[in-house]
Coordinates of C-alpha atoms in Angstrom, one line a residue:
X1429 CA 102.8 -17.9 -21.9
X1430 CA 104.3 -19.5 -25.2
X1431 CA 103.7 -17.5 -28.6
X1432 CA 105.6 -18.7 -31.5
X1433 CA 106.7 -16.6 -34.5
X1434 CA 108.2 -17.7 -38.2
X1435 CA 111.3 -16.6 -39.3
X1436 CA 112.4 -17.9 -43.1
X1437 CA 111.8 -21.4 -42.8
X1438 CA 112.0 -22.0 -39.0
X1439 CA 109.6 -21.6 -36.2
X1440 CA 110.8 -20.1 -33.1
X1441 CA 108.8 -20.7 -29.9
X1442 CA 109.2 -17.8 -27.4
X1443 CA 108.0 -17.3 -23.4
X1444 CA 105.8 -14.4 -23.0
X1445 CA 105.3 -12.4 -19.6
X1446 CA 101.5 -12.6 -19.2
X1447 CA 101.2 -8.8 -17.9
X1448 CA 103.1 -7.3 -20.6
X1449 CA 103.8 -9.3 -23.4
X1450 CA 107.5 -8.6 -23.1
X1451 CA 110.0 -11.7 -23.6
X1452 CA 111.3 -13.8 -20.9
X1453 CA 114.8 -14.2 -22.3
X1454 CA 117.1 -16.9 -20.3
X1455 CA 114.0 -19.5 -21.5
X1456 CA 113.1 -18.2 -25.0
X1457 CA 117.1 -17.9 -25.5
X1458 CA 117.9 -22.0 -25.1
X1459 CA 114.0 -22.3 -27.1
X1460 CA 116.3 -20.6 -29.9
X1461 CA 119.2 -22.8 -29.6
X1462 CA 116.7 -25.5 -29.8
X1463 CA 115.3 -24.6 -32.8
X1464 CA 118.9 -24.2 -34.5
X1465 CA 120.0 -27.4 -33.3
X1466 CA 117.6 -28.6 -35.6
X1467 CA 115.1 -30.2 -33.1
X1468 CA 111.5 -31.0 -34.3
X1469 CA 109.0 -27.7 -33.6
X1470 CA 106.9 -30.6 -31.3
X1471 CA 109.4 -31.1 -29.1
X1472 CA 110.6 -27.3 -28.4
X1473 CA 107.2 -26.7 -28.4
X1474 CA 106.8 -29.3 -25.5
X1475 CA 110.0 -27.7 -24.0
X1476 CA 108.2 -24.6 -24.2
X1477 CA 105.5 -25.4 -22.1
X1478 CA 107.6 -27.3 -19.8
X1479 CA 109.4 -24.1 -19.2
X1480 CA 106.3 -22.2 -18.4
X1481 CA 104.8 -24.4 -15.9
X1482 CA 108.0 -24.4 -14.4
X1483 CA 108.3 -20.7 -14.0
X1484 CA 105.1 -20.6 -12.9
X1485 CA 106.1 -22.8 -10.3
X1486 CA 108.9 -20.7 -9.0
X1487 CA 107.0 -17.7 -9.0
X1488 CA 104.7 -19.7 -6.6
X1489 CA 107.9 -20.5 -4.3
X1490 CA 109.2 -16.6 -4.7
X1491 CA 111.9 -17.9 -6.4
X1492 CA 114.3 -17.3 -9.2
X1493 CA 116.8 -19.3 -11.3
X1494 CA 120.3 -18.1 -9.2
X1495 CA 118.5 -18.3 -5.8
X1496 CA 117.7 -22.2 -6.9
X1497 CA 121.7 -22.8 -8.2
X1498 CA 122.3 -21.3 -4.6
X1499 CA 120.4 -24.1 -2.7
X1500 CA 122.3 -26.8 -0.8
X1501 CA 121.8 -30.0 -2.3
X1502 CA 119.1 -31.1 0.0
X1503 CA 116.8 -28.4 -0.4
X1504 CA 117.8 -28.2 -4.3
X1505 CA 116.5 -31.8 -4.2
X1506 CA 113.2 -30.7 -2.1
X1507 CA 112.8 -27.4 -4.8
X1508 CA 112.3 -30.3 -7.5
X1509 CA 110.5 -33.3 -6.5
X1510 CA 108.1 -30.7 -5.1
X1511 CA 107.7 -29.2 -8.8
X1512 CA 107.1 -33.1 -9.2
X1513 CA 104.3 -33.2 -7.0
X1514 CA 103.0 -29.7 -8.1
X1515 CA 102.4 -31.3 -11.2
X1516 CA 101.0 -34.4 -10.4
X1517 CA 98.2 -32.8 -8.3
X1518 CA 97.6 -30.7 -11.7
X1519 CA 98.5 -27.4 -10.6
X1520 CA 100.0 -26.1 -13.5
X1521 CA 96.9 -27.0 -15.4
X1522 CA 93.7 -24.5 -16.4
X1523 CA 90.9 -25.1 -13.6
X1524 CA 87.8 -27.3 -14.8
X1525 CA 90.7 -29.4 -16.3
X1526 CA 90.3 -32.5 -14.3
X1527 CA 92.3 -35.1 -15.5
X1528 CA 95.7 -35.1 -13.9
X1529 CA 99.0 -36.2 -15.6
X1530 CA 100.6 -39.4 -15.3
X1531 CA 104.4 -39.8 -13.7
X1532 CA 105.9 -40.2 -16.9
X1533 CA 104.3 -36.9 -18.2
X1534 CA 105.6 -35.3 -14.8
X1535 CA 109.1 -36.7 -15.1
X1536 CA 109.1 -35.6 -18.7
X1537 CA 108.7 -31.9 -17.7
X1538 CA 111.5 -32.1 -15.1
X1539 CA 113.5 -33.9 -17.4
X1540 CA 112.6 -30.5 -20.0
X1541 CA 113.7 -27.8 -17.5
X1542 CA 116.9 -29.9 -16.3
X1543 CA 118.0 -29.1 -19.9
X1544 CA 117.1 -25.5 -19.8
X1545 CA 119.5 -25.5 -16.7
X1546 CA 122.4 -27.5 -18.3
X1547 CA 122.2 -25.2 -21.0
X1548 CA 122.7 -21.9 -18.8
X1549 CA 125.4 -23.7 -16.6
X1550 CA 127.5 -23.6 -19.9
X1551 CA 126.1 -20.4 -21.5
X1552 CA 125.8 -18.4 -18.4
X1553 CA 128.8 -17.2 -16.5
X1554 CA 127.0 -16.4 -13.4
X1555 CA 125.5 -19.9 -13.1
X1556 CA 127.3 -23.1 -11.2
X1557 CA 126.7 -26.5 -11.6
X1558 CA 123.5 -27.7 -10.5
X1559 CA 124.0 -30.1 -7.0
X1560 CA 121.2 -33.0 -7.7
X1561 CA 122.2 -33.8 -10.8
X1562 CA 125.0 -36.4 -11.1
X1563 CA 127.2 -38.3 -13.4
X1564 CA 127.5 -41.4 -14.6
X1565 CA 129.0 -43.5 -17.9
X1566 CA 127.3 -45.0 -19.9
X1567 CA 129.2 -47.5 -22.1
X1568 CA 127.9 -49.4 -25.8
X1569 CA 129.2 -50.7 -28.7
X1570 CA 128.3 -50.0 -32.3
X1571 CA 128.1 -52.5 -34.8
X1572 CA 131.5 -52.4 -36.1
X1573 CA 131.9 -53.4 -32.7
X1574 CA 133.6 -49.9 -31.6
X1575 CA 132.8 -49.1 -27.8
X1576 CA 132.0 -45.7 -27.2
X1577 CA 131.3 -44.2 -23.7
X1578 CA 128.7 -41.9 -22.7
X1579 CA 128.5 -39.2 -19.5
X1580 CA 125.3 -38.9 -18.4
X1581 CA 123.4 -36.9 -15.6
X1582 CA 120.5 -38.2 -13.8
X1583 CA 118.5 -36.8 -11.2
X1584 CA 117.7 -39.1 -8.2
X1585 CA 114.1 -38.1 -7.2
X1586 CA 112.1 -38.8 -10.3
X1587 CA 108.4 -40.3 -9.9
X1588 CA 108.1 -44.0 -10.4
X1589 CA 107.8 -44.9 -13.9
X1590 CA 104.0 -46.6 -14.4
X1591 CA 103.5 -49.2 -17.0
X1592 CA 101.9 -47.6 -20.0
X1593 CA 99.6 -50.1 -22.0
X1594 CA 98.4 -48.3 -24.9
X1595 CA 94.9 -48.8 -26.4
X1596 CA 94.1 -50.1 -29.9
X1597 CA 91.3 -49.8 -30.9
X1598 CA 89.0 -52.7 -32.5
X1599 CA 88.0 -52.7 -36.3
X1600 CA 84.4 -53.1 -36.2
X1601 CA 84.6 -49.4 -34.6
X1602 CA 86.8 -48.5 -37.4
X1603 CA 83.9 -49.1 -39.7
X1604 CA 81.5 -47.3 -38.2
X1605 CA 83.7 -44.3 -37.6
X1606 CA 84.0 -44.4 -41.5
X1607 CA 80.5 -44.5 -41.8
X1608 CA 80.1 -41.1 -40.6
X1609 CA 83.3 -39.7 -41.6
X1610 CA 82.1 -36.2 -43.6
X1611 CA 83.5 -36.8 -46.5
X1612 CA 86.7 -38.7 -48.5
X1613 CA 89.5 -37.3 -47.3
X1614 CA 88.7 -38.3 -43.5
X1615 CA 87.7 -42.0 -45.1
X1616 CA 91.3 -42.0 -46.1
X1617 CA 93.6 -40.4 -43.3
X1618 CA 91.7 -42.9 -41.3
X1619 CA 92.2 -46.0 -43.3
X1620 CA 95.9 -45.4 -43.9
X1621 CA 96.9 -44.8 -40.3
X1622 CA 95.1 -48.2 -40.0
X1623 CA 97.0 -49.7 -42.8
X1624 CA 100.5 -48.1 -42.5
X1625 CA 100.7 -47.9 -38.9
X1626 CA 102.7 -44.2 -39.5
X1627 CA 102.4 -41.6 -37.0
X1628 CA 100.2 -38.4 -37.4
X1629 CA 103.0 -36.6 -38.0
X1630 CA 104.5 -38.8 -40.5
X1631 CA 101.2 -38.9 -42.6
X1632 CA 100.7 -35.2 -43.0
X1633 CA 104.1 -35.0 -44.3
X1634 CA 103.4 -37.3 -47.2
X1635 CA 103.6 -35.9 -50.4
X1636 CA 101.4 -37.3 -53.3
X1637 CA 104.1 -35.9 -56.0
X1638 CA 107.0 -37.9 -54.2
X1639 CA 106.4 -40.3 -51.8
X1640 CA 103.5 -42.4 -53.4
X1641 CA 104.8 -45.5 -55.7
X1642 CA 101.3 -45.3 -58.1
X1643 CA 102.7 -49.0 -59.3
X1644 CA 103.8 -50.7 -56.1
X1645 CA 100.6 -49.2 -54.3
X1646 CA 102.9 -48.1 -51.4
X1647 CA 103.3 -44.8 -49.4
X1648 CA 106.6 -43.6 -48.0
X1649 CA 107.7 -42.1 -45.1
X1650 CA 110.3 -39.7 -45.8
X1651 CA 112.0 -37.2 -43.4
X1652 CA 111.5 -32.8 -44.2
X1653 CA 111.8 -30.8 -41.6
X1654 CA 110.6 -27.3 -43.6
X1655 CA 107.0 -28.7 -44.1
X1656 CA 104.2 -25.7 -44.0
X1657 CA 102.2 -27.6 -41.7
X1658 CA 105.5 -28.1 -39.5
X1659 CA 104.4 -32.2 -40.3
X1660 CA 107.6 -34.2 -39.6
X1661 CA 109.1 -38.0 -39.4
X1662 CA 110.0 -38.5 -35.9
X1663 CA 114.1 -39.7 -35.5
X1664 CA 114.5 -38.5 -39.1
X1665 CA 113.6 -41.8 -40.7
X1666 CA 112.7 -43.4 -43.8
X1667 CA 109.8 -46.3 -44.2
X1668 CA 107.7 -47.8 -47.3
X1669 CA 104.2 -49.6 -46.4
X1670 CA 102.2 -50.8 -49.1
X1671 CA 98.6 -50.3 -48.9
X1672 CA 95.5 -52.5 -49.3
X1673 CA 93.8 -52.1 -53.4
X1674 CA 90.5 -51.1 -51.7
X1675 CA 92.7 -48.5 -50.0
X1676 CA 94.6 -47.7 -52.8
X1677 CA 91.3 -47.1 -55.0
X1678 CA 90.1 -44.6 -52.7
X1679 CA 93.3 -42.8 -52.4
X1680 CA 93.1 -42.6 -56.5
X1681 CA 89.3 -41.2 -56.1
X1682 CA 90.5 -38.8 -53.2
X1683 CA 93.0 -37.0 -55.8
X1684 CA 90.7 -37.1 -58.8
X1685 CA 88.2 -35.2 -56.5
X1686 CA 90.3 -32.8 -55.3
X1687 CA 92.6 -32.1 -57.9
X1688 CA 92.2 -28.6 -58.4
X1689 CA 93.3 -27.8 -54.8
X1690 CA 95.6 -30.3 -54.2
X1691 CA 97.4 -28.2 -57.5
X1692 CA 98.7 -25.3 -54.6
X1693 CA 100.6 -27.6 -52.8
X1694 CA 102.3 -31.7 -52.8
X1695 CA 100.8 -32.3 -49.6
X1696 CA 98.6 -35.5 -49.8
X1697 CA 96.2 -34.4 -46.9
X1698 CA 94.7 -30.8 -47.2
X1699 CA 92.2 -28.4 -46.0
X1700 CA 88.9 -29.0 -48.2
X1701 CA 87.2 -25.5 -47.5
X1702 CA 87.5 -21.8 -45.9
X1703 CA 90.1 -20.0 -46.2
X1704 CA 93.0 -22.3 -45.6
X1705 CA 91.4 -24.4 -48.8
X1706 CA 94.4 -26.1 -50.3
X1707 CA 96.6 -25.5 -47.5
X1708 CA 98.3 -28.6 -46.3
X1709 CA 96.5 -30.1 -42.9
X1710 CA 97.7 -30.0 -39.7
X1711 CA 97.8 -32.4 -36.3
X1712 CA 95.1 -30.2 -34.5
X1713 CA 92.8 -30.3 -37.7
X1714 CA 93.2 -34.0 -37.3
X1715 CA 92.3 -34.0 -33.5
X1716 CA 89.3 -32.0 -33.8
X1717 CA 88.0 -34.3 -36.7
X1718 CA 88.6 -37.4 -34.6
X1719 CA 87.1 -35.4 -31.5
X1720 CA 83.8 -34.4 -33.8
X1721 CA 83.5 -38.7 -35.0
X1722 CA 83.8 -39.4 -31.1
X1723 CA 81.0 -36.7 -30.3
X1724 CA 78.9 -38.2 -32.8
X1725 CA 79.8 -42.3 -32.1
X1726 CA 80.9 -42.3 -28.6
X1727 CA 83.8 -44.1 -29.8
X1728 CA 87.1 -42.9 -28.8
X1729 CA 89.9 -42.7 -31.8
X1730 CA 93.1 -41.1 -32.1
X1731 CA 96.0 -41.4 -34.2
X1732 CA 98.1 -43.5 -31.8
X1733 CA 95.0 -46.4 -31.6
X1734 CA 95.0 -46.3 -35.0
X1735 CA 98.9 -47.3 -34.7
X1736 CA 98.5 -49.7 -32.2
X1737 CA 95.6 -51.2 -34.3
X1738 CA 98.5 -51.9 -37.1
X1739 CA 100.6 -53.4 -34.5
X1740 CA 97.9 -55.8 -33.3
X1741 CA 96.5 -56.9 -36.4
X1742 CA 100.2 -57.3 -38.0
X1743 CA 101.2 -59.5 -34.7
X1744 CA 98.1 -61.8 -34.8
X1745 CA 98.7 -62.0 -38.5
X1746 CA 102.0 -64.0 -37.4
X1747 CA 104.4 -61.3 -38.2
X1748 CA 107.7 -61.5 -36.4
X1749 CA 107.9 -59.0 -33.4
X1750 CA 111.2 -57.5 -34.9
X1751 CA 109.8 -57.0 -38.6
X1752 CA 106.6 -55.0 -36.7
X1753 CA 109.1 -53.0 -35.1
X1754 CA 110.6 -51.7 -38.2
X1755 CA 107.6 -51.3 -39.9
X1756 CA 106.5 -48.9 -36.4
X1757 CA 109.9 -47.2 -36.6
X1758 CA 110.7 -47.9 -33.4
X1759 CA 114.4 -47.7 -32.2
X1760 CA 114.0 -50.2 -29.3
X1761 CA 111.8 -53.9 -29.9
X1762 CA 110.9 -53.5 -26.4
X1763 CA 108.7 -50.2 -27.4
X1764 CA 106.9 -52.2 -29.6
X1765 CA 106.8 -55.3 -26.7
X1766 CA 105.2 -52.6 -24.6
X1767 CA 102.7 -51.7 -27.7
X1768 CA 101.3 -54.6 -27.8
X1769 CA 101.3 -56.0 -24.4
X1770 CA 103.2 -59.4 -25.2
X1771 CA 104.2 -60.9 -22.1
X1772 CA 100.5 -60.2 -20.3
X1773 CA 99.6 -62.0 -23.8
X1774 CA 101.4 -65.0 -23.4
X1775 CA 101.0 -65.6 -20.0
X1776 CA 97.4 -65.3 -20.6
X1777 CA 97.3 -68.2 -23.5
X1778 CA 99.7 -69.9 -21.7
X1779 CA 97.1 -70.1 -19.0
X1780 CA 94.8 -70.9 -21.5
X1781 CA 96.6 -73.7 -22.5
X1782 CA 97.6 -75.1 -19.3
X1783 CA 93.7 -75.4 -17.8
X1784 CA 92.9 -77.0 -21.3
X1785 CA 95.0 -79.4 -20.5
X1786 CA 95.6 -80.0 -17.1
X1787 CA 91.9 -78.7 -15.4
X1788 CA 90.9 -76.0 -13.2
X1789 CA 92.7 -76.1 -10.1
X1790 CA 91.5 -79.1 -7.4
X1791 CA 88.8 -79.9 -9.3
X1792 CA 87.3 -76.5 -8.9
X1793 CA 84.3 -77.3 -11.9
X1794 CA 82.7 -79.7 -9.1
X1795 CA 82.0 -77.1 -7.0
X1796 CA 79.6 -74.9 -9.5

């Protein structure tokens, strides 16, 4: 099991024995090393879990870490892709669960513990190489037009990759799910994920002292990675987005409303009531609102619609597909490609155009 624990300002995940609580120390060790290397608490938490349904696993093959270094490199390769298809038939997950995950999700969690076992081939003595995994160079060039090479291992085994098409989701739902939003502050984390397109993570680390230009009406993204509610830009980026007036006003109304709490901290977005009143909000306060609008609307909404929603309305706005890139963050213009679908798009009005042109194929109207 995975328990995490503060210390100063960083949070350390650690791997629990279930029967005793004790620490299981190879994993939680390269968890610390994580953490130090300054890698975002969401992904060593991801790591973390990773881990565990990989140890899991290997309990359920009577297996432990030096026996699998010991395998040949046929049966090493059979150990693996059948923690691959462990996975996809869901059996790391709680029963009642039903929805399995995809191949990209199972990939992701081998991908997880082949770092946890790169990490002991160099920190552990005891440990050799492991046999699946081989090199290869990978070679680029900067802009100053420097080449720089870089060796790579990759495992040949992995689950084919399935196009993901993510879902936007359309505006007239938007407005209902503000309709019955229970009060201002949902009204607004809702309409500025809509407007800014910024991840979760990047709006809960906003900061209404710092990152809010009052006169430009724009909101800035900017990278902390010591935020209470462990909010944080991904790829430690910077962005600006400026915001609609009708936005902007409620943002203005949101702050005069709340003013006395938002005094205990420069988060923007914070809890309105309990205990944690004033405390900055988190990405599982987020999800159970969302889940709560979706209980009473039936209409599915998370974060990432919300960001595709941005995408989509920005590209059939006529914005260039490199400028709606950079205003996503994304590192790669083909993520975005892949965010909003394009070549299905453009074969489809392509199509579109053809048949209003040219007909419907042999005359295929004289036959309804």
């Amino acid at each position: 099991m995975v328990s995490r624990q503060k210390k100063a300002s960083l949070l350390f995940f650690q791997i629990l024995y279930r029967a005793d609580q004790s620490v299981v120390v190879l994993p939680t060790k390269y968890l610390a090393y994580k953490t130090r290397a300054n890698a975002s608490p969401n992904t060593v938490k991801q790591i973390a879990f990773s881990l565990c349904y990989y140890l899991n696993y290997l309990e359920s093959t009577d297996m432990n870490v030096g026996q699998v270094f010991e395998l040949k490199f046929d049966e090493q390769h059979r150990h693996f892709t059948d923690f691959l298809r462990w996975l996809k038939l869901g059996c790391h997950l709680d029963k009642g669960r039903k929805k399995t995950p995809n191949n990209g999700t199972c990939n992701a969690y081998l991908q997880d513990v082949f770092g946890w076992y790169q990490f002991l081939e160099t920190e552990e003595e005891q440990f050799q190489d492991l046999k699946v995994l081989s090199s290869h160079v990978v070679s680029f060039v900067n802009p100053a037009g420097v080449r720089f090479h870089l060796t790579k291992k990759t495992f040949r085994g992995y689950l084919p990759e399935e196009v993901h098409k993510g879902r936007a989701i359309e505006e007239d739902n938007i407005l209902t799910l503000l309709e019955h939003c229970a009060n201002l502050r949902d009204q607004l984390l809702m309409l500025l994920l809509a407007e800014t397109g910024f991840r979760i993570g990047e709006m809960l680390g906003v900061y209404y002292t710092k990152d809010i230009n009052y006169q430009k009406h724009s909101i800035r993204v900017n990278f902390r990675d010591q935020n209470e509610n462990d909010a944080r830009a991904k790829n430690a980026e910077y962005r600006e987005a400026v915001i609609s007036p009708e936005t902007f006003r409620i943002l203005m109304l949101y702050l005069s409303e709340n003013r006395e709490l938002l005094k205990k901290t420069e988060h923007l977005f914070i809890n309105l009531s309990g205990p944690n009143a004033g405390k900055p909000l988190n990405a599982n306060a987020v999800y159970a609102m969302m889940g709560r609008l979706e209980a009473k609307t039936k209409i599915k909404v998370t974060p990432h619609m919300l960001r595709h929603y941005y995408a989509k309305q920005r590209r059939d706005s006529g914005w260039d597909i490199f400028l709606i890139s950079q205003a996503l963050g994304h590192r790669h213009v083909d993520t975005t490609r892949q965010y909003l679908d394009e070549e299905t798009d453009k074969l489809a009005k392509t199509a579109e155009q053809y048949f209003d042109q040219y007909g419907s194929l042999l005359m295929a109207d004289k036959l309804l």
